[in-house]
Amino acid sequence: MGMIKEFKEFAMKGNLVDMAVAFVMGAAFGKVTSAFIDGMVMPLIGQLTGGVDFNNKKFVLTKATAESTDAAGNVVPAVAEVAVKWGSFVTVAIEFLVIAFVMFMVIKAINRMKKAEPPPAPAGPSNEEKLLMEIRDALKK
């Protein structure tokens, strides 16, 4: 029973819950960013570059071959294409830059808000200090 209570206290600590919320929000933000990049940014870049679709760009190292039969009648198995898919890398790199820029702007705004908070007003004198001031003033008379 004590272990369950300890786990509950651990799971409900503020930092752990905040981190879980941040993780879920980050995953959702990643999906939104992917949709933005794939649906809006890359088509615009493709239009500017003459209709190039970067997701399909690749450098083929070995072309694919279909299954065939050689002169001796042996079956030659099919070979899959081997390619460096640099276009998808470009798309993901642009997505990363957008996410990094947005996170930079969010952190910059948070830091600005932290600096803008006025310092707390100094606390008034305590009861003891008030009493000592009254005694001091009475002795001056």
Tab-separated table of N, CA and C in Angstrom:
chain	number	residue	atom	x	y	z
A	1	MET	N	0.825	-1.200	0.000
A	1	MET	CA	0.000	0.000	0.000
A	1	MET	C	0.864	1.257	0.000
A	2	GLY	N	1.998	1.227	0.728
A	2	GLY	CA	2.870	2.382	0.791
A	2	GLY	C	3.501	2.706	-0.551
A	3	MET	N	3.781	1.671	-1.344
A	3	MET	CA	4.393	1.887	-2.643
A	3	MET	C	3.430	2.586	-3.596
A	4	ILE	N	2.168	2.244	-3.531
A	4	ILE	CA	1.158	2.880	-4.382
A	4	ILE	C	1.051	4.356	-4.031
A	5	LYS	N	1.070	4.656	-2.729
A	5	LYS	CA	0.988	6.050	-2.287
A	5	LYS	C	2.210	6.831	-2.769
A	6	GLU	N	3.396	6.217	-2.644
A	6	GLU	CA	4.620	6.870	-3.108
A	6	GLU	C	4.571	7.135	-4.607
A	7	PHE	N	4.092	6.136	-5.371
A	7	PHE	CA	4.001	6.310	-6.816
A	7	PHE	C	3.029	7.424	-7.163
A	8	LYS	N	1.904	7.486	-6.460
A	8	LYS	CA	0.911	8.532	-6.715
A	8	LYS	C	1.520	9.909	-6.449
A	9	GLU	N	2.246	10.051	-5.352
A	9	GLU	CA	2.901	11.324	-5.039
A	9	GLU	C	3.926	11.681	-6.111
A	10	PHE	N	4.685	10.677	-6.561
A	10	PHE	CA	5.684	10.906	-7.605
A	10	PHE	C	5.026	11.337	-8.911
A	11	ALA	N	3.964	10.646	-9.303
A	11	ALA	CA	3.303	10.927	-10.579
A	11	ALA	C	2.601	12.276	-10.570
A	12	MET	N	2.179	12.736	-9.412
A	12	MET	CA	1.438	13.989	-9.345
A	12	MET	C	2.322	15.199	-9.061
A	13	LYS	N	3.630	14.988	-8.995
A	13	LYS	CA	4.520	16.132	-8.811
A	13	LYS	C	4.366	17.063	-9.999
A	14	GLY	N	4.466	18.346	-9.746
A	14	GLY	CA	4.247	19.349	-10.784
A	14	GLY	C	5.133	19.184	-12.000
A	15	ASN	N	6.416	18.915	-11.798
A	15	ASN	CA	7.336	18.838	-12.930
A	15	ASN	C	7.010	17.676	-13.857
A	16	LEU	N	6.634	16.538	-13.290
A	16	LEU	CA	6.337	15.377	-14.116
A	16	LEU	C	5.087	15.612	-14.949
A	17	VAL	N	4.068	16.180	-14.348
A	17	VAL	CA	2.833	16.470	-15.077
A	17	VAL	C	3.099	17.527	-16.148
A	18	ASP	N	3.854	18.560	-15.810
A	18	ASP	CA	4.199	19.596	-16.790
A	18	ASP	C	4.964	19.001	-17.971
A	19	MET	N	5.880	18.086	-17.674
A	19	MET	CA	6.657	17.470	-18.731
A	19	MET	C	5.778	16.600	-19.632
A	20	ALA	N	4.827	15.893	-19.036
A	20	ALA	CA	3.918	15.068	-19.833
A	20	ALA	C	3.065	15.938	-20.754
A	21	VAL	N	2.570	17.037	-20.233
A	21	VAL	CA	1.771	17.958	-21.057
A	21	VAL	C	2.635	18.530	-22.178
A	22	ALA	N	3.867	18.901	-21.859
A	22	ALA	CA	4.767	19.448	-22.877
A	22	ALA	C	5.058	18.415	-23.964
A	23	PHE	N	5.208	17.160	-23.572
A	23	PHE	CA	5.468	16.100	-24.549
A	23	PHE	C	4.296	15.943	-25.510
A	24	VAL	N	3.080	15.914	-24.975
A	24	VAL	CA	1.885	15.772	-25.817
A	24	VAL	C	1.736	16.988	-26.730
A	25	MET	N	1.941	18.179	-26.179
A	25	MET	CA	1.832	19.397	-26.988
A	25	MET	C	2.913	19.420	-28.079
A	26	GLY	N	4.107	18.961	-27.750
A	26	GLY	CA	5.179	18.907	-28.740
A	26	GLY	C	4.853	17.959	-29.883
A	27	ALA	N	4.272	16.808	-29.555
A	27	ALA	CA	3.884	15.860	-30.603
A	27	ALA	C	2.815	16.465	-31.505
A	28	ALA	N	1.842	17.135	-30.902
A	28	ALA	CA	0.781	17.765	-31.695
A	28	ALA	C	1.354	18.896	-32.545
A	29	PHE	N	2.271	19.673	-31.983
A	29	PHE	CA	2.889	20.766	-32.728
A	29	PHE	C	3.700	20.227	-33.901
A	30	GLY	N	4.347	19.079	-33.703
A	30	GLY	CA	5.098	18.458	-34.791
A	30	GLY	C	4.200	18.082	-35.956
A	31	LYS	N	3.009	17.566	-35.645
A	31	LYS	CA	2.064	17.205	-36.708
A	31	LYS	C	1.574	18.446	-37.443
A	32	VAL	N	1.287	19.500	-36.691
A	32	VAL	CA	0.836	20.749	-37.319
A	32	VAL	C	1.934	21.302	-38.221
A	33	THR	N	3.161	21.276	-37.735
A	33	THR	CA	4.280	21.783	-38.525
A	33	THR	C	4.492	20.942	-39.783
A	34	SER	N	4.387	19.622	-39.652
A	34	SER	CA	4.531	18.753	-40.825
A	34	SER	C	3.476	19.071	-41.873
A	35	ALA	N	2.240	19.248	-41.426
A	35	ALA	CA	1.167	19.578	-42.366
A	35	ALA	C	1.427	20.928	-43.026
A	36	PHE	N	1.914	21.885	-42.253
A	36	PHE	CA	2.218	23.217	-42.791
A	36	PHE	C	3.326	23.140	-43.839
A	37	ILE	N	4.396	22.423	-43.512
A	37	ILE	CA	5.530	22.317	-44.434
A	37	ILE	C	5.125	21.548	-45.691
A	38	ASP	N	4.493	20.367	-45.498
A	38	ASP	CA	4.137	19.528	-46.643
A	38	ASP	C	3.042	20.147	-47.505
A	39	GLY	N	2.097	20.828	-46.875
A	39	GLY	CA	0.955	21.340	-47.612
A	39	GLY	C	1.087	22.758	-48.120
A	40	MET	N	1.970	23.556	-47.515
A	40	MET	CA	2.044	24.962	-47.905
A	40	MET	C	3.446	25.400	-48.340
A	41	VAL	N	4.453	25.107	-47.535
A	41	VAL	CA	5.794	25.613	-47.823
A	41	VAL	C	6.430	24.885	-49.011
A	42	MET	N	6.427	23.551	-48.980
A	42	MET	CA	7.085	22.804	-50.051
A	42	MET	C	6.419	23.004	-51.411
A	43	PRO	N	5.077	23.078	-51.506
A	43	PRO	CA	4.498	23.397	-52.818
A	43	PRO	C	4.931	24.775	-53.334
A	44	LEU	N	5.051	25.756	-52.429
A	44	LEU	CA	5.528	27.078	-52.854
A	44	LEU	C	6.972	27.012	-53.338
A	45	ILE	N	7.805	26.289	-52.606
A	45	ILE	CA	9.202	26.133	-53.026
A	45	ILE	C	9.253	25.377	-54.353
A	46	GLY	N	8.418	24.356	-54.490
A	46	GLY	CA	8.352	23.620	-55.751
A	46	GLY	C	7.938	24.512	-56.905
A	47	GLN	N	6.988	25.401	-56.662
A	47	GLN	CA	6.535	26.327	-57.706
A	47	GLN	C	7.658	27.284	-58.104
A	48	LEU	N	8.410	27.759	-57.103
A	48	LEU	CA	9.517	28.675	-57.379
A	48	LEU	C	10.663	27.993	-58.125
A	49	THR	N	10.787	26.674	-57.943
A	49	THR	CA	11.877	25.936	-58.594
A	49	THR	C	11.406	25.205	-59.847
A	50	GLY	N	10.285	25.628	-60.404
A	50	GLY	CA	9.825	25.049	-61.665
A	50	GLY	C	9.032	23.764	-61.505
A	51	GLY	N	8.294	23.625	-60.430
A	51	GLY	CA	7.442	22.447	-60.235
A	51	GLY	C	8.153	21.242	-59.660
A	52	VAL	N	9.282	21.439	-59.014
A	52	VAL	CA	10.035	20.328	-58.436
A	52	VAL	C	9.342	19.854	-57.164
A	53	ASP	N	9.128	18.528	-57.051
A	53	ASP	CA	8.582	17.931	-55.829
A	53	ASP	C	9.756	17.336	-55.056
A	54	PHE	N	10.167	17.999	-54.002
A	54	PHE	CA	11.364	17.582	-53.275
A	54	PHE	C	11.212	16.230	-52.595
A	55	ASN	N	10.004	15.846	-52.210
A	55	ASN	CA	9.820	14.558	-51.536
A	55	ASN	C	10.219	13.388	-52.429
A	56	ASN	N	10.146	13.547	-53.736
A	56	ASN	CA	10.471	12.453	-54.654
A	56	ASN	C	11.877	12.552	-55.237
A	57	LYS	N	12.650	13.525	-54.826
A	57	LYS	CA	14.000	13.687	-55.360
A	57	LYS	C	14.934	12.659	-54.724
A	58	LYS	N	15.731	12.022	-55.586
A	58	LYS	CA	16.663	11.013	-55.086
A	58	LYS	C	17.811	10.852	-56.065
A	59	PHE	N	18.894	10.314	-55.554
A	59	PHE	CA	20.053	9.988	-56.364
A	59	PHE	C	20.133	8.466	-56.400
A	60	VAL	N	19.873	7.879	-57.563
A	60	VAL	CA	19.804	6.419	-57.693
A	60	VAL	C	21.212	5.845	-57.795
A	61	LEU	N	21.531	4.938	-56.869
A	61	LEU	CA	22.821	4.254	-56.892
A	61	LEU	C	22.740	2.983	-57.739
A	62	THR	N	21.651	2.223	-57.561
A	62	THR	CA	21.423	1.002	-58.330
A	62	THR	C	19.975	0.972	-58.760
A	63	LYS	N	19.741	0.836	-60.055
A	63	LYS	CA	18.371	0.785	-60.556
A	63	LYS	C	17.733	-0.551	-60.203
A	64	ALA	N	16.425	-0.523	-60.044
A	64	ALA	CA	15.678	-1.742	-59.757
A	64	ALA	C	15.598	-2.594	-61.018
A	65	THR	N	15.624	-3.902	-60.820
A	65	THR	CA	15.451	-4.821	-61.946
A	65	THR	C	14.334	-5.793	-61.613
A	66	ALA	N	13.571	-6.166	-62.625
A	66	ALA	CA	12.474	-7.116	-62.434
A	66	ALA	C	13.030	-8.536	-62.467
A	67	GLU	N	12.254	-9.453	-61.922
A	67	GLU	CA	12.647	-10.858	-61.964
A	67	GLU	C	12.681	-11.302	-63.425
A	68	SER	N	13.735	-12.037	-63.764
A	68	SER	CA	13.873	-12.467	-65.156
A	68	SER	C	14.496	-13.856	-65.221
A	69	THR	N	14.638	-14.339	-66.434
A	69	THR	CA	15.260	-15.643	-66.657
A	69	THR	C	16.482	-15.426	-67.543
A	70	ASP	N	17.600	-16.006	-67.135
A	70	ASP	CA	18.807	-15.840	-67.946
A	70	ASP	C	18.817	-16.842	-69.103
A	71	ALA	N	19.891	-16.844	-69.897
A	71	ALA	CA	19.982	-17.691	-71.087
A	71	ALA	C	19.950	-19.177	-70.741
A	72	ALA	N	20.417	-19.523	-69.547
A	72	ALA	CA	20.440	-20.930	-69.146
A	72	ALA	C	19.103	-21.373	-68.561
A	73	GLY	N	18.153	-20.459	-68.444
A	73	GLY	CA	16.837	-20.807	-67.907
A	73	GLY	C	16.729	-20.642	-66.402
A	74	ASN	N	17.752	-20.091	-65.785
A	74	ASN	CA	17.716	-19.849	-64.338
A	74	ASN	C	16.960	-18.557	-64.054
A	75	VAL	N	16.218	-18.567	-62.957
A	75	VAL	CA	15.461	-17.378	-62.565
A	75	VAL	C	16.391	-16.420	-61.838
A	76	VAL	N	16.444	-15.204	-62.336
A	76	VAL	CA	17.243	-14.150	-61.701
A	76	VAL	C	16.275	-13.321	-60.857
A	77	PRO	N	16.494	-13.280	-59.524
A	77	PRO	CA	15.534	-12.566	-58.663
A	77	PRO	C	15.540	-11.056	-58.918
A	78	ALA	N	14.448	-10.448	-58.566
A	78	ALA	CA	14.320	-8.996	-58.707
A	78	ALA	C	15.240	-8.301	-57.706
A	79	VAL	N	15.721	-7.146	-58.098
A	79	VAL	CA	16.587	-6.344	-57.231
A	79	VAL	C	15.896	-5.008	-56.994
A	80	ALA	N	15.780	-4.642	-55.730
A	80	ALA	CA	15.142	-3.365	-55.377
A	80	ALA	C	16.089	-2.205	-55.671
A	81	GLU	N	15.511	-1.062	-55.919
A	81	GLU	CA	16.293	0.140	-56.191
A	81	GLU	C	17.016	0.587	-54.923
A	82	VAL	N	18.256	1.004	-55.106
A	82	VAL	CA	19.037	1.571	-54.008
A	82	VAL	C	19.249	3.039	-54.350
A	83	ALA	N	18.752	3.931	-53.464
A	83	ALA	CA	18.818	5.357	-53.773
A	83	ALA	C	19.024	6.173	-52.506
A	84	VAL	N	19.669	7.316	-52.675
A	84	VAL	CA	19.809	8.304	-51.607
A	84	VAL	C	18.665	9.292	-51.793
A	85	LYS	N	17.747	9.310	-50.848
A	85	LYS	CA	16.546	10.157	-50.961
A	85	LYS	C	16.813	11.514	-50.311
A	86	TRP	N	17.512	12.355	-51.034
A	86	TRP	CA	17.909	13.652	-50.490
A	86	TRP	C	16.744	14.632	-50.423
A	87	GLY	N	15.721	14.455	-51.206
A	87	GLY	CA	14.578	15.368	-51.206
A	87	GLY	C	13.803	15.333	-49.901
A	88	SER	N	13.605	14.125	-49.355
A	88	SER	CA	12.891	14.042	-48.074
A	88	SER	C	13.728	14.649	-46.955
A	89	PHE	N	15.063	14.548	-47.079
A	89	PHE	CA	15.934	15.183	-46.090
A	89	PHE	C	15.775	16.699	-46.125
A	90	VAL	N	15.705	17.276	-47.320
A	90	VAL	CA	15.520	18.725	-47.453
A	90	VAL	C	14.205	19.145	-46.806
A	91	THR	N	13.146	18.371	-47.039
A	91	THR	CA	11.842	18.686	-46.454
A	91	THR	C	11.901	18.655	-44.932
A	92	VAL	N	12.515	17.620	-44.366
A	92	VAL	CA	12.607	17.500	-42.904
A	92	VAL	C	13.516	18.586	-42.332
A	93	ALA	N	14.570	18.949	-43.048
A	93	ALA	CA	15.454	20.021	-42.576
A	93	ALA	C	14.708	21.349	-42.515
A	94	ILE	N	13.878	21.629	-43.505
A	94	ILE	CA	13.078	22.858	-43.479
A	94	ILE	C	12.091	22.814	-42.316
A	95	GLU	N	11.482	21.658	-42.094
A	95	GLU	CA	10.552	21.496	-40.966
A	95	GLU	C	11.266	21.755	-39.642
A	96	PHE	N	12.479	21.225	-39.494
A	96	PHE	CA	13.265	21.450	-38.280
A	96	PHE	C	13.547	22.933	-38.078
A	97	LEU	N	13.924	23.625	-39.149
A	97	LEU	CA	14.218	25.054	-39.031
A	97	LEU	C	12.986	25.851	-38.609
A	98	VAL	N	11.816	25.486	-39.122
A	98	VAL	CA	10.581	26.175	-38.724
A	98	VAL	C	10.301	25.936	-37.246
A	99	ILE	N	10.417	24.686	-36.788
A	99	ILE	CA	10.180	24.376	-35.372
A	99	ILE	C	11.197	25.098	-34.495
A	100	ALA	N	12.464	25.091	-34.883
A	100	ALA	CA	13.498	25.764	-34.093
A	100	ALA	C	13.224	27.262	-34.003
A	101	PHE	N	12.794	27.880	-35.099
A	101	PHE	CA	12.495	29.313	-35.088
A	101	PHE	C	11.303	29.614	-34.181
A	102	VAL	N	10.256	28.802	-34.262
A	102	VAL	CA	9.081	29.020	-33.404
A	102	VAL	C	9.463	28.864	-31.938
A	103	MET	N	10.248	27.836	-31.607
A	103	MET	CA	10.667	27.641	-30.214
A	103	MET	C	11.531	28.814	-29.747
A	104	PHE	N	12.394	29.326	-30.604
A	104	PHE	CA	13.210	30.492	-30.266
A	104	PHE	C	12.322	31.682	-29.930
A	105	MET	N	11.302	31.918	-30.753
A	105	MET	CA	10.406	33.050	-30.518
A	105	MET	C	9.613	32.874	-29.221
A	106	VAL	N	9.169	31.650	-28.927
A	106	VAL	CA	8.427	31.397	-27.689
A	106	VAL	C	9.323	31.647	-26.483
A	107	ILE	N	10.537	31.130	-26.506
A	107	ILE	CA	11.456	31.315	-25.376
A	107	ILE	C	11.822	32.785	-25.222
A	108	LYS	N	12.010	33.472	-26.336
A	108	LYS	CA	12.322	34.906	-26.277
A	108	LYS	C	11.171	35.678	-25.630
A	109	ALA	N	9.932	35.347	-25.986
A	109	ALA	CA	8.766	36.013	-25.393
A	109	ALA	C	8.661	35.708	-23.902
A	110	ILE	N	8.920	34.467	-23.517
A	110	ILE	CA	8.866	34.100	-22.095
A	110	ILE	C	9.929	34.861	-21.319
A	111	ASN	N	11.140	34.942	-21.856
A	111	ASN	CA	12.208	35.687	-21.174
A	111	ASN	C	11.865	37.166	-21.054
A	112	ARG	N	11.226	37.734	-22.074
A	112	ARG	CA	10.828	39.140	-22.021
A	112	ARG	C	9.782	39.351	-20.923
A	113	MET	N	8.848	38.423	-20.794
A	113	MET	CA	7.821	38.547	-19.748
A	113	MET	C	8.438	38.434	-18.358
A	114	LYS	N	9.436	37.568	-18.217
A	114	LYS	CA	10.088	37.417	-16.917
A	114	LYS	C	10.794	38.707	-16.517
A	115	LYS	N	11.443	39.372	-17.461
A	115	LYS	CA	12.153	40.613	-17.167
A	115	LYS	C	11.187	41.762	-16.918
A	116	ALA	N	10.025	41.729	-17.536
A	116	ALA	CA	9.071	42.827	-17.418
A	116	ALA	C	8.351	42.843	-16.074
A	117	GLU	N	8.385	41.749	-15.342
A	117	GLU	CA	7.714	41.717	-14.045
A	117	GLU	C	8.403	42.687	-13.093
A	118	PRO	N	7.640	43.594	-12.489
A	118	PRO	CA	8.264	44.524	-11.541
A	118	PRO	C	8.681	43.771	-10.277
A	119	PRO	N	9.740	44.249	-9.666
A	119	PRO	CA	10.162	43.577	-8.437
A	119	PRO	C	9.088	43.759	-7.363
A	120	PRO	N	8.942	42.795	-6.497
A	120	PRO	CA	7.912	42.917	-5.464
A	120	PRO	C	8.212	44.094	-4.541
A	121	ALA	N	7.162	44.746	-4.104
A	121	ALA	CA	7.319	45.889	-3.194
A	121	ALA	C	7.914	45.391	-1.885
A	122	PRO	N	8.796	46.199	-1.304
A	122	PRO	CA	9.388	45.754	-0.040
A	122	PRO	C	8.300	45.604	1.024
A	123	ALA	N	8.450	44.580	1.787
A	123	ALA	CA	7.469	44.322	2.842
A	123	ALA	C	7.552	45.426	3.885
A	124	GLY	N	6.417	45.783	4.421
A	124	GLY	CA	6.378	46.807	5.465
A	124	GLY	C	7.054	46.293	6.723
A	125	PRO	N	7.303	47.195	7.639
A	125	PRO	CA	7.971	46.773	8.875
A	125	PRO	C	7.102	45.785	9.656
A	126	SER	N	7.778	44.850	10.291
A	126	SER	CA	7.060	43.859	11.100
A	126	SER	C	6.558	44.524	12.380
A	127	ASN	N	5.750	43.816	13.126
A	127	ASN	CA	5.215	44.352	14.387
A	127	ASN	C	6.342	44.687	15.357
A	128	GLU	N	7.365	43.860	15.374
A	128	GLU	CA	8.493	44.118	16.271
A	128	GLU	C	9.211	45.409	15.876
A	129	GLU	N	9.399	45.590	14.564
A	129	GLU	CA	10.070	46.804	14.102
A	129	GLU	C	9.234	48.040	14.411
A	130	LYS	N	7.921	47.937	14.255
A	130	LYS	CA	7.040	49.063	14.580
A	130	LYS	C	7.155	49.420	16.061
A	131	LEU	N	7.165	48.415	16.898
A	131	LEU	CA	7.271	48.642	18.338
A	131	LEU	C	8.610	49.299	18.667
A	132	LEU	N	9.694	48.823	18.044
A	132	LEU	CA	11.007	49.419	18.286
A	132	LEU	C	11.049	50.869	17.809
A	133	MET	N	10.382	51.177	16.686
A	133	MET	CA	10.349	52.561	16.201
A	133	MET	C	9.574	53.445	17.176
A	134	GLU	N	8.491	52.941	17.742
A	134	GLU	CA	7.716	53.715	18.722
A	134	GLU	C	8.555	53.987	19.961
A	135	ILE	N	9.307	52.984	20.407
A	135	ILE	CA	10.170	53.167	21.579
A	135	ILE	C	11.246	54.197	21.260
A	136	ARG	N	11.845	54.112	20.080
A	136	ARG	CA	12.877	55.067	19.678
A	136	ARG	C	12.313	56.483	19.660
A	137	ASP	N	11.132	56.641	19.044
A	137	ASP	CA	10.519	57.967	18.971
A	137	ASP	C	10.177	58.493	20.364
A	138	ALA	N	9.735	57.615	21.259
A	138	ALA	CA	9.393	58.039	22.620
A	138	ALA	C	10.647	58.475	23.377
A	139	LEU	N	11.773	57.815	23.144
A	139	LEU	CA	13.014	58.176	23.821
A	139	LEU	C	13.578	59.498	23.302
A	140	LYS	N	13.296	59.837	22.059
A	140	LYS	CA	13.780	61.093	21.495
A	140	LYS	C	13.081	62.280	22.131
A	141	LYS	N	11.888	62.123	22.633
A	141	LYS	CA	11.120	63.236	23.199
A	141	LYS	C	11.628	63.640	24.515
